[in-house]
PDB file of C-alpha atoms and ligand atoms in Angstrom:
ATOM      1  CA  MET A   1      32.013  70.206 -51.203  1.00 72.00           C
ATOM      2  CA  ALA A   2      29.714  67.525 -52.410  1.00 88.00           C
ATOM      3  CA  MET A   3      29.633  63.777 -52.637  1.00 94.00           C
ATOM      4  CA  LEU A   4      29.565  62.463 -56.195  1.00 97.00           C
ATOM      5  CA  ASP A   5      27.950  59.308 -57.551  1.00 97.00           C
ATOM      6  CA  VAL A   6      30.514  56.698 -58.545  1.00 98.00           C
ATOM      7  CA  VAL A   7      29.345  55.167 -61.821  1.00 98.00           C
ATOM      8  CA  GLN A   8      29.367  51.383 -62.101  1.00 97.00           C
ATOM      9  CA  VAL A   9      30.689  49.026 -64.759  1.00 96.00           C
ATOM     10  CA  GLY A  10      28.488  49.134 -67.835  1.00 97.00           C
ATOM     11  CA  HIS A  11      28.355  52.930 -67.726  1.00 98.00           C
ATOM     12  CA  PRO A  12      29.890  54.227 -70.989  1.00 98.00           C
ATOM     13  CA  ALA A  13      31.956  56.856 -69.106  1.00 98.00           C
ATOM     14  CA  LEU A  14      34.214  54.042 -67.878  1.00 98.00           C
ATOM     15  CA  ARG A  15      35.134  52.992 -71.413  1.00 98.00           C
ATOM     16  CA  LYS A  16      36.026  56.372 -72.954  1.00 97.00           C
ATOM     17  CA  LYS A  17      39.470  57.800 -73.494  1.00 98.00           C
ATOM     18  CA  ALA A  18      39.445  60.889 -71.275  1.00 98.00           C
ATOM     19  CA  GLU A  19      40.554  64.328 -72.505  1.00 98.00           C
ATOM     20  CA  SER A  20      43.791  66.072 -71.541  1.00 98.00           C
ATOM     21  CA  VAL A  21      43.483  69.438 -69.818  1.00 98.00           C
ATOM     22  CA  THR A  22      45.536  72.643 -69.884  1.00 98.00           C
ATOM     23  CA  ALA A  23      47.017  74.368 -66.837  1.00 98.00           C
ATOM     24  CA  ASP A  24      44.439  77.143 -67.250  1.00 98.00           C
ATOM     25  CA  GLN A  25      41.611  74.614 -67.260  1.00 98.00           C
ATOM     26  CA  ILE A  26      43.049  73.010 -64.117  1.00 98.00           C
ATOM     27  CA  ARG A  27      43.072  76.348 -62.307  1.00 98.00           C
ATOM     28  CA  ALA A  28      39.424  77.065 -63.198  1.00 98.00           C
ATOM     29  CA  VAL A  29      36.909  76.971 -60.353  1.00 97.00           C
ATOM     30  CA  ALA A  30      35.073  73.989 -61.819  1.00 97.00           C
ATOM     31  CA  SER A  31      38.213  71.826 -61.856  1.00 98.00           C
ATOM     32  CA  GLN A  32      39.166  72.838 -58.318  1.00 98.00           C
ATOM     33  CA  GLN A  33      35.653  71.971 -57.166  1.00 98.00           C
ATOM     34  CA  LEU A  34      35.826  68.620 -58.958  1.00 98.00           C
ATOM     35  CA  ILE A  35      39.105  67.773 -57.184  1.00 98.00           C
ATOM     36  CA  ASP A  36      37.614  68.572 -53.762  1.00 98.00           C
ATOM     37  CA  ASP A  37      34.476  66.582 -54.512  1.00 98.00           C
ATOM     38  CA  MET A  38      36.453  63.597 -55.781  1.00 98.00           C
ATOM     39  CA  VAL A  39      38.639  63.590 -52.671  1.00 98.00           C
ATOM     40  CA  GLU A  40      35.569  63.752 -50.438  1.00 98.00           C
ATOM     41  CA  THR A  41      33.920  60.951 -52.420  1.00 98.00           C
ATOM     42  CA  MET A  42      37.058  58.784 -52.267  1.00 97.00           C
ATOM     43  CA  HIS A  43      37.328  59.257 -48.505  1.00 96.00           C
ATOM     44  CA  ALA A  44      33.648  58.500 -47.936  1.00 96.00           C
ATOM     45  CA  ALA A  45      33.891  55.310 -50.015  1.00 95.00           C
ATOM     46  CA  LYS A  46      37.087  54.286 -48.170  1.00 92.00           C
ATOM     47  CA  GLY A  47      38.841  54.037 -51.509  1.00 95.00           C
ATOM     48  CA  VAL A  48      42.531  54.631 -52.120  1.00 96.00           C
ATOM     49  CA  GLY A  49      42.068  56.192 -55.536  1.00 98.00           C
ATOM     50  CA  LEU A  50      39.431  57.671 -57.791  1.00 98.00           C
ATOM     51  CA  ALA A  51      39.629  58.692 -61.444  1.00 98.00           C
ATOM     52  CA  ALA A  52      37.472  61.375 -63.046  1.00 98.00           C
ATOM     53  CA  PRO A  53      35.642  58.988 -65.436  1.00 98.00           C
ATOM     54  CA  GLN A  54      34.369  57.162 -62.340  1.00 98.00           C
ATOM     55  CA  VAL A  55      32.341  60.269 -61.510  1.00 98.00           C
ATOM     56  CA  ASP A  56      31.368  60.744 -65.160  1.00 98.00           C
ATOM     57  CA  ALA A  57      33.879  63.537 -65.797  1.00 98.00           C
ATOM     58  CA  ASN A  58      35.699  63.066 -69.097  1.00 98.00           C
ATOM     59  CA  ILE A  59      39.086  64.505 -68.132  1.00 98.00           C
ATOM     60  CA  ARG A  60      42.494  63.045 -67.385  1.00 98.00           C
ATOM     61  CA  LEU A  61      42.569  63.406 -63.607  1.00 98.00           C
ATOM     62  CA  PHE A  62      42.889  61.070 -60.679  1.00 98.00           C
ATOM     63  CA  VAL A  63      43.218  61.462 -56.939  1.00 98.00           C
ATOM     64  CA  ALA A  64      44.812  58.920 -54.609  1.00 98.00           C
ATOM     65  CA  GLU A  65      45.565  58.594 -50.927  1.00 98.00           C
ATOM     66  CA  ALA A  66      46.358  55.525 -48.842  1.00 97.00           C
ATOM     67  CA  HIS A  67      47.114  54.756 -45.235  1.00 95.00           C
ATOM     68  CA  PRO A  68      47.546  51.499 -43.315  1.00 92.00           C
ATOM     69  CA  SER A  69      44.190  49.998 -42.347  1.00 85.00           C
ATOM     70  CA  LYS A  70      42.737  46.755 -41.030  1.00 80.00           C
ATOM     71  CA  ARG A  71      42.610  45.314 -44.526  1.00 77.00           C
ATOM     72  CA  ARG A  72      45.910  46.825 -45.583  1.00 81.00           C
ATOM     73  CA  PRO A  73      48.063  46.921 -42.435  1.00 85.00           C
ATOM     74  CA  HIS A  74      51.424  46.756 -44.170  1.00 86.00           C
ATOM     75  CA  ILE A  75      51.254  49.575 -46.681  1.00 89.00           C
ATOM     76  CA  GLN A  76      53.104  52.847 -46.351  1.00 93.00           C
ATOM     77  CA  ASP A  77      51.304  56.163 -46.215  1.00 96.00           C
ATOM     78  CA  LEU A  78      50.589  57.756 -49.548  1.00 97.00           C
ATOM     79  CA  GLU A  79      49.708  61.386 -48.932  1.00 97.00           C
ATOM     80  CA  LEU A  80      47.001  62.896 -51.102  1.00 98.00           C
ATOM     81  CA  LEU A  81      48.043  62.867 -54.733  1.00 98.00           C
ATOM     82  CA  VAL A  82      46.158  64.929 -57.336  1.00 98.00           C
ATOM     83  CA  VAL A  83      47.395  64.352 -60.900  1.00 98.00           C
ATOM     84  CA  PHE A  84      46.156  65.709 -64.208  1.00 98.00           C
ATOM     85  CA  ASN A  85      47.354  64.289 -67.541  1.00 98.00           C
ATOM     86  CA  PRO A  86      49.283  61.496 -65.807  1.00 98.00           C
ATOM     87  CA  MET A  87      52.062  59.752 -67.711  1.00 98.00           C
ATOM     88  CA  ILE A  88      53.505  56.508 -66.427  1.00 98.00           C
ATOM     89  CA  GLU A  89      56.981  55.329 -67.243  1.00 98.00           C
ATOM     90  CA  VAL A  90      57.952  51.852 -66.096  1.00 97.00           C
ATOM     91  CA  VAL A  91      61.189  51.976 -64.091  1.00 96.00           C
ATOM     92  CA  ASP A  92      61.294  48.280 -63.149  1.00 90.00           C
ATOM     93  CA  GLU A  93      59.904  45.730 -65.594  1.00 88.00           C
ATOM     94  CA  THR A  94      59.223  43.277 -62.759  1.00 92.00           C
ATOM     95  CA  LEU A  95      55.515  42.555 -62.412  1.00 94.00           C
ATOM     96  CA  ASP A  96      54.053  42.202 -58.912  1.00 93.00           C
ATOM     97  CA  VAL A  97      50.810  40.322 -58.332  1.00 94.00           C
ATOM     98  CA  ASP A  98      48.374  41.611 -55.738  1.00 93.00           C
ATOM     99  CA  TRP A  99      44.685  42.016 -55.053  1.00 92.00           C
ATOM    100  CA  GLU A 100      42.693  44.966 -56.324  1.00 94.00           C
ATOM    101  CA  GLY A 101      39.132  46.103 -56.211  1.00 94.00           C
ATOM    102  CA  CYS A 102      37.488  49.065 -57.879  1.00 97.00           C
ATOM    103  CA  LEU A 103      34.758  51.379 -56.626  1.00 97.00           C
ATOM    104  CA  SER A 104      33.180  51.128 -60.092  1.00 97.00           C
ATOM    105  CA  ILE A 105      32.946  47.329 -59.978  1.00 95.00           C
ATOM    106  CA  ASP A 106      30.174  46.336 -57.584  1.00 90.00           C
ATOM    107  CA  LEU A 107      31.191  49.264 -55.334  1.00 88.00           C
ATOM    108  CA  GLY A 108      34.537  47.612 -54.588  1.00 89.00           C
ATOM    109  CA  LYS A 109      33.087  44.260 -53.574  1.00 90.00           C
ATOM    110  CA  MET A 110      34.584  42.255 -56.471  1.00 93.00           C
ATOM    111  CA  TRP A 111      38.304  41.652 -56.238  1.00 93.00           C
ATOM    112  CA  GLY A 112      40.984  40.056 -58.346  1.00 94.00           C
ATOM    113  CA  THR A 113      44.729  39.558 -58.580  1.00 94.00           C
ATOM    114  CA  VAL A 114      46.380  41.862 -61.084  1.00 95.00           C
ATOM    115  CA  LYS A 115      49.949  42.013 -62.387  1.00 95.00           C
ATOM    116  CA  ARG A 116      51.381  45.531 -62.279  1.00 96.00           C
ATOM    117  CA  SER A 117      54.831  47.032 -62.756  1.00 97.00           C
ATOM    118  CA  SER A 118      56.609  47.183 -59.419  1.00 96.00           C
ATOM    119  CA  ARG A 119      58.197  50.596 -59.864  1.00 98.00           C
ATOM    120  CA  ILE A 120      57.106  53.512 -62.024  1.00 98.00           C
ATOM    121  CA  ARG A 121      57.771  57.170 -62.621  1.00 98.00           C
ATOM    122  CA  LEU A 122      54.547  59.191 -62.578  1.00 98.00           C
ATOM    123  CA  SER A 123      54.505  62.635 -64.132  1.00 98.00           C
ATOM    124  CA  GLY A 124      51.741  65.107 -64.784  1.00 98.00           C
ATOM    125  CA  LEU A 125      50.335  68.374 -63.478  1.00 98.00           C
ATOM    126  CA  ASP A 126      49.253  69.066 -59.914  1.00 98.00           C
ATOM    127  CA  ARG A 127      46.183  71.018 -58.805  1.00 98.00           C
ATOM    128  CA  ALA A 128      48.026  74.295 -59.371  1.00 98.00           C
ATOM    129  CA  GLY A 129      48.796  73.256 -62.953  1.00 98.00           C
ATOM    130  CA  MET A 130      52.473  72.803 -62.093  1.00 98.00           C
ATOM    131  CA  PRO A 131      54.536  69.802 -63.291  1.00 98.00           C
ATOM    132  CA  ILE A 132      55.095  66.996 -60.837  1.00 98.00           C
ATOM    133  CA  ILE A 133      57.219  63.867 -61.049  1.00 98.00           C
ATOM    134  CA  ARG A 134      56.979  61.089 -58.484  1.00 97.00           C
ATOM    135  CA  GLU A 135      58.671  57.715 -58.328  1.00 98.00           C
ATOM    136  CA  LEU A 136      56.328  55.152 -56.833  1.00 98.00           C
ATOM    137  CA  GLU A 137      56.766  51.489 -55.950  1.00 96.00           C
ATOM    138  CA  GLY A 138      54.718  48.554 -54.722  1.00 95.00           C
ATOM    139  CA  PHE A 139      51.156  49.323 -53.751  1.00 96.00           C
ATOM    140  CA  HIS A 140      51.574  53.026 -54.496  1.00 97.00           C
ATOM    141  CA  ALA A 141      52.730  52.228 -58.033  1.00 97.00           C
ATOM    142  CA  ARG A 142      49.775  49.835 -58.335  1.00 97.00           C
ATOM    143  CA  ILE A 143      47.290  52.549 -57.403  1.00 98.00           C
ATOM    144  CA  ALA A 144      48.723  54.963 -59.982  1.00 98.00           C
ATOM    145  CA  GLN A 145      48.624  52.313 -62.742  1.00 98.00           C
ATOM    146  CA  HIS A 146      45.038  51.332 -61.898  1.00 98.00           C
ATOM    147  CA  GLU A 147      43.880  54.967 -61.891  1.00 98.00           C
ATOM    148  CA  ALA A 148      45.766  55.918 -65.057  1.00 98.00           C
ATOM    149  CA  ASP A 149      44.146  52.916 -66.777  1.00 98.00           C
ATOM    150  CA  HIS A 150      40.717  54.382 -65.963  1.00 98.00           C
ATOM    151  CA  LEU A 151      41.622  57.414 -68.123  1.00 98.00           C
ATOM    152  CA  ASP A 152      42.040  55.088 -71.101  1.00 98.00           C
ATOM    153  CA  GLY A 153      38.832  53.182 -70.451  1.00 98.00           C
ATOM    154  CA  ILE A 154      40.632  50.164 -68.998  1.00 98.00           C
ATOM    155  CA  LEU A 155      39.293  48.330 -65.929  1.00 97.00           C
ATOM    156  CA  PHE A 156      41.349  46.108 -63.658  1.00 96.00           C
ATOM    157  CA  PHE A 157      39.748  42.874 -64.803  1.00 93.00           C
ATOM    158  CA  ASP A 158      40.844  43.622 -68.376  1.00 95.00           C
ATOM    159  CA  ARG A 159      44.416  43.474 -67.090  1.00 94.00           C
ATOM    160  CA  ILE A 160      43.810  40.219 -65.222  1.00 92.00           C
ATOM    161  CA  TYR A 161      42.947  38.444 -68.468  1.00 88.00           C
ATOM    162  CA  GLU A 162      45.449  40.304 -70.628  1.00 87.00           C
ATOM    163  CA  ARG A 163      48.388  39.494 -68.350  1.00 88.00           C
ATOM    164  CA  ALA A 164      47.494  35.938 -67.345  1.00 86.00           C
ATOM    165  CA  GLU A 165      49.811  33.371 -68.874  1.00 87.00           C
ATOM    166  CA  ARG A 166      47.694  30.428 -67.709  1.00 88.00           C
ATOM    167  CA  PRO A 167      43.946  30.181 -67.037  1.00 85.00           C
ATOM    168  CA  GLU A 168      44.516  29.422 -63.344  1.00 86.00           C
ATOM    169  CA  GLU A 169      46.185  32.796 -62.939  1.00 85.00           C
ATOM    170  CA  VAL A 170      42.808  34.435 -63.433  1.00 89.00           C
ATOM    171  CA  VAL A 171      41.602  34.935 -59.878  1.00 90.00           C
ATOM    172  CA  ILE A 172      38.452  36.941 -59.264  1.00 92.00           C
ATOM    173  CA  ALA A 173      36.471  36.751 -56.040  1.00 93.00           C
ATOM    174  CA  THR A 174      33.636  38.439 -54.252  1.00 93.00           C
ATOM    175  CA  LEU A 175      34.771  40.161 -51.098  1.00 87.00           C
ATOM    176  CA  GLU A 176      33.036  37.431 -49.108  1.00 89.00           C
ATOM    177  CA  ASN A 177      34.929  34.662 -50.915  1.00 91.00           C
ATOM    178  CA  TYR A 178      38.156  36.603 -50.763  1.00 88.00           C
ATOM    179  CA  GLU A 179      37.868  36.593 -46.967  1.00 85.00           C
ATOM    180  CA  ARG A 180      36.764  32.960 -46.925  1.00 88.00           C
ATOM    181  CA  PHE A 181      39.287  31.378 -49.287  1.00 88.00           C
ATOM    182  CA  PHE A 182      42.282  33.676 -49.417  1.00 85.00           C
ATOM    183  CA  GLN A 183      44.567  35.252 -46.874  1.00 68.00           C
ATOM    184  CA  PRO A 184      43.701  38.883 -46.235  1.00 56.00           C
ATOM    185  CA  GLN A 185      46.569  39.314 -43.782  1.00 52.00           C
ATOM    186  CA  ASP A 186      49.064  38.708 -46.570  1.00 51.00           C
ATOM    187  CA  SER A 187      47.541  41.221 -48.913  1.00 51.00           C
ATOM    188  CA  SER A 188      47.534  44.954 -49.320  1.00 54.00           C
ATOM    189  CA  ALA A 189      44.267  44.853 -51.240  1.00 54.00           C
ATOM    190  CA  GLY A 190      42.070  47.865 -51.602  1.00 56.00           C
ATOM    191  CA  GLN A 191      39.430  49.551 -53.637  1.00 61.00           C
ATOM    192  CA  LEU A 192      40.784  51.814 -56.314  1.00 65.00           C
TER     193      LEU A 192
HETATM  194 NI1   NI B 201      39.046  51.652 -60.151  1.00 81.38          NI
END
């Protein structure tokens, strides 16, 4: 396994529409190696999700895993999720607002509040190339939406502006100011 470089905002890989893959391509050694390397990289960066374009791989793949931590004490465990060609269907139109960061935006040190659908159905192919369907809610649904956006070249701050109904809803903060001016204990924020 190997650690991969996480590309930062401004890198063109983050703005491309990534390519779908076939089950045969998923089962190839190179894809299996990429999955393992992405998981290792996500763990090392203490992220809760990582999409292939973030490591300059132009395919529709993301990995995610989350557990309660000091910064996110109230979340439920999300066991390792590996999804190729993810499709997201909104199950509940309600939009939740919560903090997000991104490993590709100042290495996760720039945060903002983003509206996301509260409940979704995620489908795609797993690392064996087999279909999977998962219903996710809350923070888990947020992670999946953030990562799937990466595959379409969309970054979380695009969504902040797009979904804000009033200028004061646009909240972006450095990690330092987030801790200084906001209430970390009430948030499930994390780098995605
Ligand atoms: Ni991200």
